[in-house]
């Protein structure tokens, strides 16, 4: 999270900005957590409304940065406008295809795990669960 640690608002009239990794709660709202704070909840974490999460197609774990609405008494600062998501400009992020919507391809080249004929374990893995380039193995 890149917020001033003293909590003071900027004096030059420019809006305060912040960033962090999005953690979404069960009720739909979220907070931007900081790796500097080991992703632990802190009173200074930036609040993200459920409407912002839905409108901007934000996903848990995304690195989000944007301008903030100053905190009111007893509340967290709130994300007002999303500028970048995962290092991409927001406009580019919305155009990027989602992983679930990508076309799958069949592997063309097999990865051979069997390196030594004496190792029966790798031979069994090759027979039971062959792995190819482009596949995800468990």
PDB file of C-alpha atoms in Angstrom:
ATOM      1  CA  UNK A   1       0.000   0.000   0.000  1.00  0.00           C
ATOM      2  CA  UNK A   2       1.550   3.288  -0.988  1.00  0.00           C
ATOM      3  CA  UNK A   3      -0.123   5.723   1.362  1.00  0.00           C
ATOM      4  CA  UNK A   4       1.634   8.326   3.446  1.00  0.00           C
ATOM      5  CA  UNK A   5       2.360   6.733   6.814  1.00  0.00           C
ATOM      6  CA  UNK A   6       1.502   9.862   8.748  1.00  0.00           C
ATOM      7  CA  UNK A   7      -2.086   9.835   7.468  1.00  0.00           C
ATOM      8  CA  UNK A   8      -1.914  13.471   6.351  1.00  0.00           C
ATOM      9  CA  UNK A   9      -3.649  14.435   3.178  1.00  0.00           C
ATOM     10  CA  UNK A  10      -1.509  15.949   0.424  1.00  0.00           C
ATOM     11  CA  UNK A  11      -1.254  19.709   0.580  1.00  0.00           C
ATOM     12  CA  UNK A  12      -0.693  20.325  -3.137  1.00  0.00           C
ATOM     13  CA  UNK A  13      -4.320  19.567  -4.053  1.00  0.00           C
ATOM     14  CA  UNK A  14      -3.570  16.310  -5.841  1.00  0.00           C
ATOM     15  CA  UNK A  15      -5.654  13.338  -4.734  1.00  0.00           C
ATOM     16  CA  UNK A  16      -4.070  10.740  -2.493  1.00  0.00           C
ATOM     17  CA  UNK A  17      -3.288   7.434  -4.173  1.00  0.00           C
ATOM     18  CA  UNK A  18      -2.969   3.960  -2.749  1.00  0.00           C
ATOM     19  CA  UNK A  19      -2.361   0.407  -3.825  1.00  0.00           C
ATOM     20  CA  UNK A  20      -2.429  -3.114  -2.471  1.00  0.00           C
ATOM     21  CA  UNK A  21      -3.536  -6.661  -3.099  1.00  0.00           C
ATOM     22  CA  UNK A  22      -7.292  -7.136  -3.039  1.00  0.00           C
ATOM     23  CA  UNK A  23      -8.786  -9.387  -0.380  1.00  0.00           C
ATOM     24  CA  UNK A  24     -12.531  -9.907  -0.829  1.00  0.00           C
ATOM     25  CA  UNK A  25     -14.705 -10.701   2.202  1.00  0.00           C
ATOM     26  CA  UNK A  26     -17.701 -13.046   2.163  1.00  0.00           C
ATOM     27  CA  UNK A  27     -20.103 -10.091   2.003  1.00  0.00           C
ATOM     28  CA  UNK A  28     -18.600  -8.799  -1.259  1.00  0.00           C
ATOM     29  CA  UNK A  29     -16.561  -5.821  -0.059  1.00  0.00           C
ATOM     30  CA  UNK A  30     -12.794  -5.884   0.028  1.00  0.00           C
ATOM     31  CA  UNK A  31      -9.620  -4.343   1.362  1.00  0.00           C
ATOM     32  CA  UNK A  32      -6.291  -3.622  -0.270  1.00  0.00           C
ATOM     33  CA  UNK A  33      -3.665  -5.403   1.823  1.00  0.00           C
ATOM     34  CA  UNK A  34       0.018  -4.524   1.867  1.00  0.00           C
ATOM     35  CA  UNK A  35       2.904  -6.975   1.489  1.00  0.00           C
ATOM     36  CA  UNK A  36       4.910  -4.611   3.711  1.00  0.00           C
ATOM     37  CA  UNK A  37       2.473  -5.467   6.524  1.00  0.00           C
ATOM     38  CA  UNK A  38       2.551  -9.209   5.650  1.00  0.00           C
ATOM     39  CA  UNK A  39      -1.011  -8.873   4.301  1.00  0.00           C
ATOM     40  CA  UNK A  40      -2.325  -8.575   7.866  1.00  0.00           C
ATOM     41  CA  UNK A  41      -5.487  -6.505   8.396  1.00  0.00           C
ATOM     42  CA  UNK A  42      -4.629  -2.985   9.549  1.00  0.00           C
ATOM     43  CA  UNK A  43      -6.851   0.032  10.316  1.00  0.00           C
ATOM     44  CA  UNK A  44      -5.154   1.896   7.462  1.00  0.00           C
ATOM     45  CA  UNK A  45      -6.120  -0.689   4.801  1.00  0.00           C
ATOM     46  CA  UNK A  46      -8.004   0.757   1.855  1.00  0.00           C
ATOM     47  CA  UNK A  47     -11.694  -0.213   1.665  1.00  0.00           C
ATOM     48  CA  UNK A  48     -13.123  -1.333  -1.695  1.00  0.00           C
ATOM     49  CA  UNK A  49     -16.908  -1.313  -2.108  1.00  0.00           C
ATOM     50  CA  UNK A  50     -18.779  -4.291  -3.595  1.00  0.00           C
ATOM     51  CA  UNK A  51     -19.965  -2.001  -6.398  1.00  0.00           C
ATOM     52  CA  UNK A  52     -16.372  -1.118  -7.329  1.00  0.00           C
ATOM     53  CA  UNK A  53     -15.375  -4.795  -7.315  1.00  0.00           C
ATOM     54  CA  UNK A  54     -18.261  -5.731  -9.633  1.00  0.00           C
ATOM     55  CA  UNK A  55     -18.038  -2.682 -11.892  1.00  0.00           C
ATOM     56  CA  UNK A  56     -14.288  -3.045 -12.405  1.00  0.00           C
ATOM     57  CA  UNK A  57     -14.297  -6.875 -12.646  1.00  0.00           C
ATOM     58  CA  UNK A  58     -11.755  -7.082  -9.827  1.00  0.00           C
ATOM     59  CA  UNK A  59     -10.628 -10.469  -8.573  1.00  0.00           C
ATOM     60  CA  UNK A  60      -9.141 -11.506  -5.273  1.00  0.00           C
ATOM     61  CA  UNK A  61      -5.363 -11.232  -5.240  1.00  0.00           C
ATOM     62  CA  UNK A  62      -5.216  -8.536  -7.927  1.00  0.00           C
ATOM     63  CA  UNK A  63      -2.735  -5.710  -7.379  1.00  0.00           C
ATOM     64  CA  UNK A  64      -4.959  -2.626  -7.528  1.00  0.00           C
ATOM     65  CA  UNK A  65      -3.943   1.022  -7.392  1.00  0.00           C
ATOM     66  CA  UNK A  66      -5.971   4.169  -7.690  1.00  0.00           C
ATOM     67  CA  UNK A  67      -7.115   7.399  -6.117  1.00  0.00           C
ATOM     68  CA  UNK A  68      -8.595   7.412  -2.642  1.00  0.00           C
ATOM     69  CA  UNK A  69     -11.475   9.079  -0.936  1.00  0.00           C
ATOM     70  CA  UNK A  70     -10.168  10.476   2.356  1.00  0.00           C
ATOM     71  CA  UNK A  71     -11.220   8.567   5.478  1.00  0.00           C
ATOM     72  CA  UNK A  72     -13.961   9.933   7.673  1.00  0.00           C
ATOM     73  CA  UNK A  73     -13.966   9.575  11.436  1.00  0.00           C
ATOM     74  CA  UNK A  74     -13.384   5.969  12.379  1.00  0.00           C
ATOM     75  CA  UNK A  75     -13.423   4.612   8.812  1.00  0.00           C
ATOM     76  CA  UNK A  76     -10.808   3.323   6.444  1.00  0.00           C
ATOM     77  CA  UNK A  77      -9.789   5.263   3.360  1.00  0.00           C
ATOM     78  CA  UNK A  78     -11.876   4.157   0.381  1.00  0.00           C
ATOM     79  CA  UNK A  79     -10.826   3.424  -3.192  1.00  0.00           C
ATOM     80  CA  UNK A  80     -12.566   6.029  -5.345  1.00  0.00           C
ATOM     81  CA  UNK A  81     -11.126   5.336  -8.804  1.00  0.00           C
ATOM     82  CA  UNK A  82      -9.165   2.361 -10.155  1.00  0.00           C
ATOM     83  CA  UNK A  83      -6.098   3.419 -12.182  1.00  0.00           C
ATOM     84  CA  UNK A  84      -4.185   0.158 -12.662  1.00  0.00           C
ATOM     85  CA  UNK A  85      -4.807  -3.542 -12.069  1.00  0.00           C
ATOM     86  CA  UNK A  86      -1.868  -5.971 -11.974  1.00  0.00           C
ATOM     87  CA  UNK A  87       0.382  -3.292 -13.448  1.00  0.00           C
ATOM     88  CA  UNK A  88      -1.868  -2.663 -16.478  1.00  0.00           C
ATOM     89  CA  UNK A  89      -3.876   0.468 -17.122  1.00  0.00           C
ATOM     90  CA  UNK A  90      -7.504  -0.148 -16.169  1.00  0.00           C
ATOM     91  CA  UNK A  91      -8.651   0.185 -19.803  1.00  0.00           C
ATOM     92  CA  UNK A  92      -6.179  -2.531 -20.881  1.00  0.00           C
ATOM     93  CA  UNK A  93      -7.147  -4.775 -17.952  1.00  0.00           C
ATOM     94  CA  UNK A  94     -10.810  -4.783 -18.964  1.00  0.00           C
ATOM     95  CA  UNK A  95      -9.863  -5.794 -22.522  1.00  0.00           C
ATOM     96  CA  UNK A  96      -7.583  -8.665 -21.453  1.00  0.00           C
ATOM     97  CA  UNK A  97      -9.222 -12.106 -21.717  1.00  0.00           C
ATOM     98  CA  UNK A  98      -9.959 -13.963 -18.501  1.00  0.00           C
ATOM     99  CA  UNK A  99      -8.032 -17.169 -17.932  1.00  0.00           C
ATOM    100  CA  UNK A 100     -11.247 -19.216 -17.826  1.00  0.00           C
ATOM    101  CA  UNK A 101     -12.194 -17.957 -21.299  1.00  0.00           C
ATOM    102  CA  UNK A 102      -8.908 -18.813 -23.012  1.00  0.00           C
ATOM    103  CA  UNK A 103      -8.888 -21.612 -25.569  1.00  0.00           C
ATOM    104  CA  UNK A 104      -7.257 -24.803 -24.386  1.00  0.00           C
ATOM    105  CA  UNK A 105      -4.774 -26.587 -26.598  1.00  0.00           C
ATOM    106  CA  UNK A 106      -3.693 -30.192 -26.560  1.00  0.00           C
ATOM    107  CA  UNK A 107      -0.036 -30.794 -25.786  1.00  0.00           C
ATOM    108  CA  UNK A 108       2.093 -31.646 -28.792  1.00  0.00           C
ATOM    109  CA  UNK A 109       5.324 -32.684 -27.126  1.00  0.00           C
ATOM    110  CA  UNK A 110       5.521 -35.143 -24.222  1.00  0.00           C
ATOM    111  CA  UNK A 111       7.808 -34.463 -21.291  1.00  0.00           C
ATOM    112  CA  UNK A 112       9.599 -37.672 -20.410  1.00  0.00           C
ATOM    113  CA  UNK A 113      10.161 -38.033 -16.675  1.00  0.00           C
ATOM    114  CA  UNK A 114      11.895 -41.383 -16.987  1.00  0.00           C
ATOM    115  CA  UNK A 115      15.619 -40.636 -16.914  1.00  0.00           C
ATOM    116  CA  UNK A 116      17.070 -43.786 -15.378  1.00  0.00           C
ATOM    117  CA  UNK A 117      15.631 -47.255 -16.157  1.00  0.00           C
ATOM    118  CA  UNK A 118      16.305 -48.243 -12.539  1.00  0.00           C
ATOM    119  CA  UNK A 119      13.875 -45.563 -11.240  1.00  0.00           C
ATOM    120  CA  UNK A 120      10.510 -47.276 -11.417  1.00  0.00           C
ATOM    121  CA  UNK A 121       8.622 -44.305  -9.848  1.00  0.00           C
ATOM    122  CA  UNK A 122       9.175 -41.949 -12.777  1.00  0.00           C
ATOM    123  CA  UNK A 123       8.215 -44.700 -15.229  1.00  0.00           C
ATOM    124  CA  UNK A 124       4.928 -45.215 -13.353  1.00  0.00           C
ATOM    125  CA  UNK A 125       4.208 -41.469 -13.455  1.00  0.00           C
ATOM    126  CA  UNK A 126       4.865 -41.457 -17.215  1.00  0.00           C
ATOM    127  CA  UNK A 127       2.431 -44.343 -17.686  1.00  0.00           C
ATOM    128  CA  UNK A 128      -0.353 -43.200 -15.340  1.00  0.00           C
ATOM    129  CA  UNK A 129      -0.264 -39.405 -15.758  1.00  0.00           C
ATOM    130  CA  UNK A 130       1.738 -38.359 -18.802  1.00  0.00           C
ATOM    131  CA  UNK A 131       2.681 -34.692 -18.888  1.00  0.00           C
ATOM    132  CA  UNK A 132       3.065 -32.659 -22.059  1.00  0.00           C
ATOM    133  CA  UNK A 133       4.197 -29.130 -22.827  1.00  0.00           C
ATOM    134  CA  UNK A 134       1.253 -26.847 -22.266  1.00  0.00           C
ATOM    135  CA  UNK A 135      -0.519 -28.965 -19.642  1.00  0.00           C
ATOM    136  CA  UNK A 136      -0.954 -28.346 -15.967  1.00  0.00           C
ATOM    137  CA  UNK A 137       0.194 -31.247 -13.827  1.00  0.00           C
ATOM    138  CA  UNK A 138      -0.830 -31.757 -10.241  1.00  0.00           C
TER     139      UNK A 138
END
